[in-house]
Amino acid sequence: MKNIAVIGAGTMGNGIAHTFAQSGFNVQLIDISEASLKRGMDTISRNLDRMVAKEKITEVEKTETLGNISTFTTTEDGVKNVDLVVEAATENLDLKLKIFKQLDAICAENTILATNTSSISITQIAAATSRPEKVIGMHFMNPVPIMKLVEIIRGYSTSNDVTSTIMNLSKTLGKVPTEVNDYPGFVANRILMPMINESIETLYNGVAGVAEIDTVIKLGMAHPMGPLQLADFIGLDVCLSILNVMYDGFKNPKYAPCPLLVNMVMAGKLGVKSGEGFYDYSESRKAEKIATQFIK
């Protein structure tokens, strides 16, 4: 396996492309927007510059990594002669079903189709194809070049051979692949999102403020960042989407998203990417300034 296509040049997509390219794979990065492709490549270049500055890689390795990536605005051109496609588009079921139906029609018969979904059923996505045994989940963590974990999710029909291939491939990227079964939220988000949601409920109910909640979890539970800061980093819209998937999948009220989260997403307060969430990022991307709404 040498040629990899990545669909989506956003945060996860460019991180996945960066990681494969740095490991010597030929990467074909696909996005319908030229502007998104440019932003994605600029992000990869900046992240490589940071690695050079920290002496983790050399300038030559940076140049080689960038040289391993080609960009495409059409899926048909971008998936030619690839062994694996990793879809990293928006966390939207209808969009993913459309993409996988198209991939099934245009990719070679032996091409493995993977999705970076953080919560949507692999079995449901695979059902949109005629090759469900070759469909698998590869849930990378953000930021992809740094985080070691990859959740490997088997759909109902995913073959043992495909699972073994993707597990071994992940190891060649320097990752730690962990196999899980196909249930809403998998493992990472089934545990993480209720914690984030409960933190938002704690704020909503007036138990404590933003900084106080994050401080308790950081210092009391040794987490590197508090749950509200983490929610801002992930994107509140993404958090809401994952909670809705789990709520719909389990029909259990413990997964119902907090009304405050719903309102913030409707108001466009999505966290770091919108400039404001629980913290104000207008002056810095660091969670140092509490959003005005939450200042007592």
Coordinates of C-alpha atoms in Angstrom, one line a residue:
M1 CA 0.0 0.0 0.0
K2 CA 1.6 3.2 -1.2
N3 CA -0.9 5.6 -2.7
I4 CA -3.5 7.2 -0.4
A5 CA -6.3 9.6 -1.2
V6 CA -7.7 11.9 1.5
I7 CA -11.1 13.6 1.0
G8 CA -11.4 16.9 2.7
A9 CA -8.7 19.5 3.3
G10 CA -10.0 20.8 6.6
T11 CA -8.4 20.3 10.1
M12 CA -8.6 16.5 10.1
G13 CA -8.1 16.0 6.4
N14 CA -4.9 18.1 6.2
G15 CA -3.6 16.5 9.4
I16 CA -4.2 13.0 7.9
A17 CA -2.6 14.0 4.6
H18 CA 0.4 15.4 6.5
T19 CA 0.8 12.2 8.6
F20 CA 0.7 9.9 5.6
A21 CA 3.0 12.1 3.5
Q22 CA 5.6 12.4 6.3
S23 CA 5.7 8.6 6.5
G24 CA 6.6 8.4 2.8
F25 CA 3.2 7.7 1.2
N26 CA 2.0 9.4 -2.0
V27 CA -1.0 11.4 -0.9
Q28 CA -3.8 12.8 -3.2
L29 CA -5.6 15.4 -1.2
I30 CA -9.1 16.2 -2.5
D31 CA -11.4 19.1 -1.8
I32 CA -14.0 20.7 -4.1
S33 CA -12.6 24.1 -3.0
E34 CA -9.3 25.4 -4.3
A35 CA -9.3 27.9 -1.4
S36 CA -9.7 25.0 1.1
L37 CA -6.8 23.1 -0.6
K38 CA -4.6 26.1 -0.3
R39 CA -5.5 26.6 3.3
G40 CA -4.9 23.0 4.0
M41 CA -1.5 23.0 2.3
D42 CA -0.5 26.2 4.1
T43 CA -1.4 24.6 7.4
I44 CA 0.7 21.5 6.6
S45 CA 3.6 23.7 5.7
R46 CA 3.3 25.8 8.9
N47 CA 3.1 22.6 11.0
L48 CA 6.2 21.2 9.3
D49 CA 8.0 24.5 10.0
R50 CA 7.2 24.0 13.7
M51 CA 8.7 20.5 13.6
V52 CA 11.8 21.9 11.9
A53 CA 12.2 24.6 14.5
K54 CA 11.9 21.9 17.2
E55 CA 14.5 19.8 15.4
K56 CA 12.0 16.9 15.0
I57 CA 12.6 16.9 11.3
T58 CA 15.0 18.5 8.8
E59 CA 14.3 21.0 6.0
V60 CA 14.9 18.2 3.6
E61 CA 12.3 16.0 5.3
K62 CA 9.9 18.9 5.2
T63 CA 10.4 19.4 1.4
E64 CA 10.0 15.6 0.8
T65 CA 6.8 15.6 2.8
L66 CA 5.3 18.5 0.9
G67 CA 6.5 16.8 -2.4
N68 CA 4.5 13.7 -1.5
I69 CA 1.2 15.6 -1.6
S70 CA -0.8 16.4 -4.8
T71 CA -4.1 18.3 -4.7
F72 CA -7.3 17.7 -6.7
T73 CA -10.6 19.4 -6.9
T74 CA -12.4 16.4 -8.4
T75 CA -12.9 13.0 -6.7
E76 CA -12.6 11.1 -10.0
D77 CA -9.1 12.4 -10.6
G78 CA -8.0 12.3 -7.0
V79 CA -8.8 8.6 -6.4
K80 CA -7.1 7.2 -9.5
N81 CA -4.7 4.4 -8.7
V82 CA -5.0 4.6 -4.9
D83 CA -4.9 1.7 -2.5
L84 CA -6.8 3.5 0.2
V85 CA -9.3 6.4 0.5
V86 CA -9.7 8.1 3.8
E87 CA -12.8 10.3 3.9
A88 CA -12.5 13.3 6.3
A89 CA -15.4 15.4 5.2
T90 CA -17.9 17.2 7.4
E91 CA -19.6 15.0 10.1
N92 CA -22.8 14.7 8.2
L93 CA -24.4 11.3 7.4
D94 CA -26.1 12.3 4.1
L95 CA -22.8 13.8 2.8
K96 CA -20.8 10.7 3.8
L97 CA -23.3 8.3 2.2
K98 CA -23.2 10.3 -1.0
I99 CA -19.3 10.3 -1.0
F100 CA -19.1 6.5 -0.3
K101 CA -21.7 5.7 -3.0
Q102 CA -19.5 7.8 -5.5
L103 CA -16.3 6.2 -4.3
D104 CA -17.7 2.7 -4.7
A105 CA -18.6 3.5 -8.3
I106 CA -15.2 5.1 -9.3
C107 CA -12.6 3.3 -7.2
A108 CA -10.8 0.1 -8.2
E109 CA -12.3 -3.1 -6.9
N110 CA -9.5 -3.7 -4.4
T111 CA -9.4 -0.1 -3.0
I112 CA -10.2 0.0 0.8
L113 CA -12.6 2.8 1.8
A114 CA -12.1 4.3 5.2
T115 CA -13.9 7.1 7.0
N116 CA -12.6 9.3 9.8
T117 CA -16.1 9.7 11.3
S118 CA -16.0 10.3 15.0
S119 CA -19.5 8.8 15.7
I120 CA -21.5 7.7 12.6
S121 CA -22.1 4.0 12.0
I122 CA -19.6 2.4 9.8
T123 CA -22.1 -0.3 9.0
Q124 CA -24.6 2.3 7.7
I125 CA -21.9 4.0 5.6
A126 CA -20.7 0.7 4.2
A127 CA -24.3 -0.2 3.2
A128 CA -24.1 2.6 0.6
T129 CA -21.5 0.6 -1.3
S130 CA -21.2 -2.8 -3.0
R131 CA -18.1 -3.6 -1.0
P132 CA -19.0 -3.4 2.7
E133 CA -16.3 -5.8 3.6
K134 CA -13.7 -3.2 2.4
V135 CA -15.2 -0.3 4.4
I136 CA -13.7 0.6 7.8
G137 CA -13.4 3.4 10.3
M138 CA -10.1 5.2 10.9
H139 CA -10.8 7.7 13.6
F140 CA -7.7 9.9 14.0
M141 CA -7.4 12.3 16.9
N142 CA -6.8 16.0 16.6
P143 CA -4.0 17.2 16.0
V144 CA -3.4 14.2 13.8
P145 CA 0.4 14.6 13.4
I146 CA 0.9 14.6 17.2
M147 CA -1.8 12.3 18.7
K148 CA -0.9 8.7 18.8
L149 CA -4.3 7.0 18.9
V150 CA -6.3 5.8 15.9
E151 CA -9.6 4.1 16.7
I152 CA -10.1 1.3 14.1
I153 CA -13.8 0.6 13.8
R154 CA -15.1 -2.6 12.2
G155 CA -18.4 -2.4 10.5
Y156 CA -20.8 -5.4 10.6
S157 CA -19.3 -6.7 7.4
T158 CA -15.7 -5.4 7.5
S159 CA -13.3 -8.3 6.7
N160 CA -10.5 -9.6 8.9
D161 CA -8.0 -9.0 6.2
V162 CA -9.0 -5.3 5.8
T163 CA -9.0 -4.8 9.6
S164 CA -5.5 -6.4 9.8
T165 CA -4.3 -4.3 6.9
I166 CA -5.5 -1.0 8.4
M167 CA -4.2 -1.9 11.9
N168 CA -0.7 -2.6 10.4
L169 CA -0.8 0.5 8.2
S170 CA -1.6 2.7 11.2
K171 CA 1.5 1.3 13.0
T172 CA 3.7 2.3 10.0
L173 CA 2.4 5.9 10.7
G174 CA 3.8 5.7 14.2
K175 CA 0.3 5.5 15.6
V176 CA -1.3 3.1 18.2
P177 CA -4.3 1.5 16.5
T178 CA -7.0 0.3 18.8
E179 CA -9.8 -1.9 17.5
V180 CA -13.4 -1.2 18.6
N181 CA -16.8 -2.3 17.5
D182 CA -19.4 -0.2 15.6
Y183 CA -21.7 1.5 18.1
P184 CA -22.6 5.2 18.3
G185 CA -19.7 7.3 19.5
F186 CA -17.4 4.2 19.4
V187 CA -15.2 4.4 22.6
A188 CA -13.5 7.8 22.5
N189 CA -16.6 10.0 22.0
R190 CA -19.0 7.7 23.9
I191 CA -17.0 8.5 27.0
L192 CA -15.7 12.0 26.2
M193 CA -18.9 13.7 24.9
P194 CA -21.1 12.9 28.0
M195 CA -18.3 14.4 30.1
I196 CA -18.2 17.6 27.9
N197 CA -22.0 17.7 27.9
E198 CA -22.2 17.3 31.7
S199 CA -19.6 20.1 32.0
I200 CA -21.9 22.4 29.9
E201 CA -24.9 21.3 32.1
T202 CA -22.8 22.2 35.2
L203 CA -22.2 25.7 33.8
Y204 CA -25.8 26.0 32.6
N205 CA -27.1 25.1 36.1
G206 CA -24.9 27.8 37.7
V207 CA -22.8 25.3 39.8
A208 CA -19.5 27.0 38.7
G209 CA -18.1 29.3 36.1
V210 CA -16.1 28.4 32.9
A211 CA -12.6 28.8 34.4
E212 CA -13.6 27.0 37.7
I213 CA -15.0 24.0 35.9
D214 CA -12.0 23.7 33.7
T215 CA -9.6 24.2 36.6
V216 CA -11.3 21.4 38.7
I217 CA -10.9 18.9 35.8
K218 CA -7.4 19.9 34.9
L219 CA -5.9 20.0 38.4
G220 CA -8.2 17.4 40.0
M221 CA -8.2 14.8 37.2
A222 CA -4.8 15.6 35.6
H223 CA -6.4 16.4 32.2
P224 CA -4.2 18.5 29.9
M225 CA -7.1 20.9 29.2
G226 CA -10.5 21.4 30.7
P227 CA -13.7 20.0 29.1
L228 CA -15.1 23.4 28.1
Q229 CA -11.7 24.4 26.5
L230 CA -11.6 21.1 24.8
A231 CA -15.2 21.6 23.5
D232 CA -14.1 24.9 22.0
F233 CA -11.1 23.2 20.4
I234 CA -13.1 20.4 18.9
G235 CA -15.9 22.7 17.8
L236 CA -19.2 23.0 19.5
D237 CA -21.0 22.1 16.3
V238 CA -19.1 18.9 16.1
C239 CA -19.8 18.1 19.8
L240 CA -23.5 18.7 19.2
S241 CA -23.5 16.5 16.1
I242 CA -21.8 13.6 17.9
L243 CA -24.2 13.9 20.9
N244 CA -27.2 13.8 18.5
V245 CA -25.8 10.7 16.8
M246 CA -25.5 9.0 20.2
Y247 CA -28.9 10.2 21.4
D248 CA -30.6 9.0 18.2
G249 CA -28.6 5.7 18.3
F250 CA -29.2 4.7 21.9
K251 CA -32.5 6.6 22.6
N252 CA -31.0 7.3 26.1
P253 CA -31.7 10.7 27.6
K254 CA -28.2 10.8 29.2
Y255 CA -26.9 11.6 25.7
A256 CA -29.3 14.5 25.1
P257 CA -27.3 17.7 24.4
C258 CA -27.6 20.5 26.9
P259 CA -29.8 23.4 25.8
L260 CA -26.9 25.8 26.3
L261 CA -24.9 23.9 23.7
V262 CA -27.7 23.8 21.3
N263 CA -28.2 27.6 21.6
M264 CA -24.5 28.4 21.3
V265 CA -24.3 26.4 18.0
M266 CA -27.5 28.1 16.7
A267 CA -25.9 31.5 17.5
G268 CA -22.7 30.6 15.7
K269 CA -20.5 30.5 18.8
L270 CA -18.6 27.4 17.8
G271 CA -15.3 27.8 19.7
V272 CA -11.9 28.4 18.3
K273 CA -12.9 28.3 14.7
S274 CA -15.5 31.0 15.0
G275 CA -13.5 33.1 17.4
E276 CA -15.8 32.6 20.4
G277 CA -17.2 29.7 22.4
F278 CA -16.8 29.4 26.2
Y279 CA -13.7 31.5 25.7
D280 CA -13.0 34.5 23.6
Y281 CA -10.3 33.9 20.9
S282 CA -10.4 37.3 19.2
E283 CA -6.9 38.1 20.5
S284 CA -5.4 34.7 21.0
R285 CA -6.1 31.1 20.1
K286 CA -5.3 30.2 23.7
A287 CA -8.2 29.8 26.2
E288 CA -7.2 32.7 28.3
K289 CA -10.2 35.1 28.1
I290 CA -13.6 34.0 29.2
A291 CA -16.4 34.8 26.7
T292 CA -18.3 37.9 27.8
Q293 CA -21.5 35.9 28.1
F294 CA -20.0 33.8 30.9
I295 CA -18.3 36.6 32.9
K296 CA -20.1 37.1 36.2

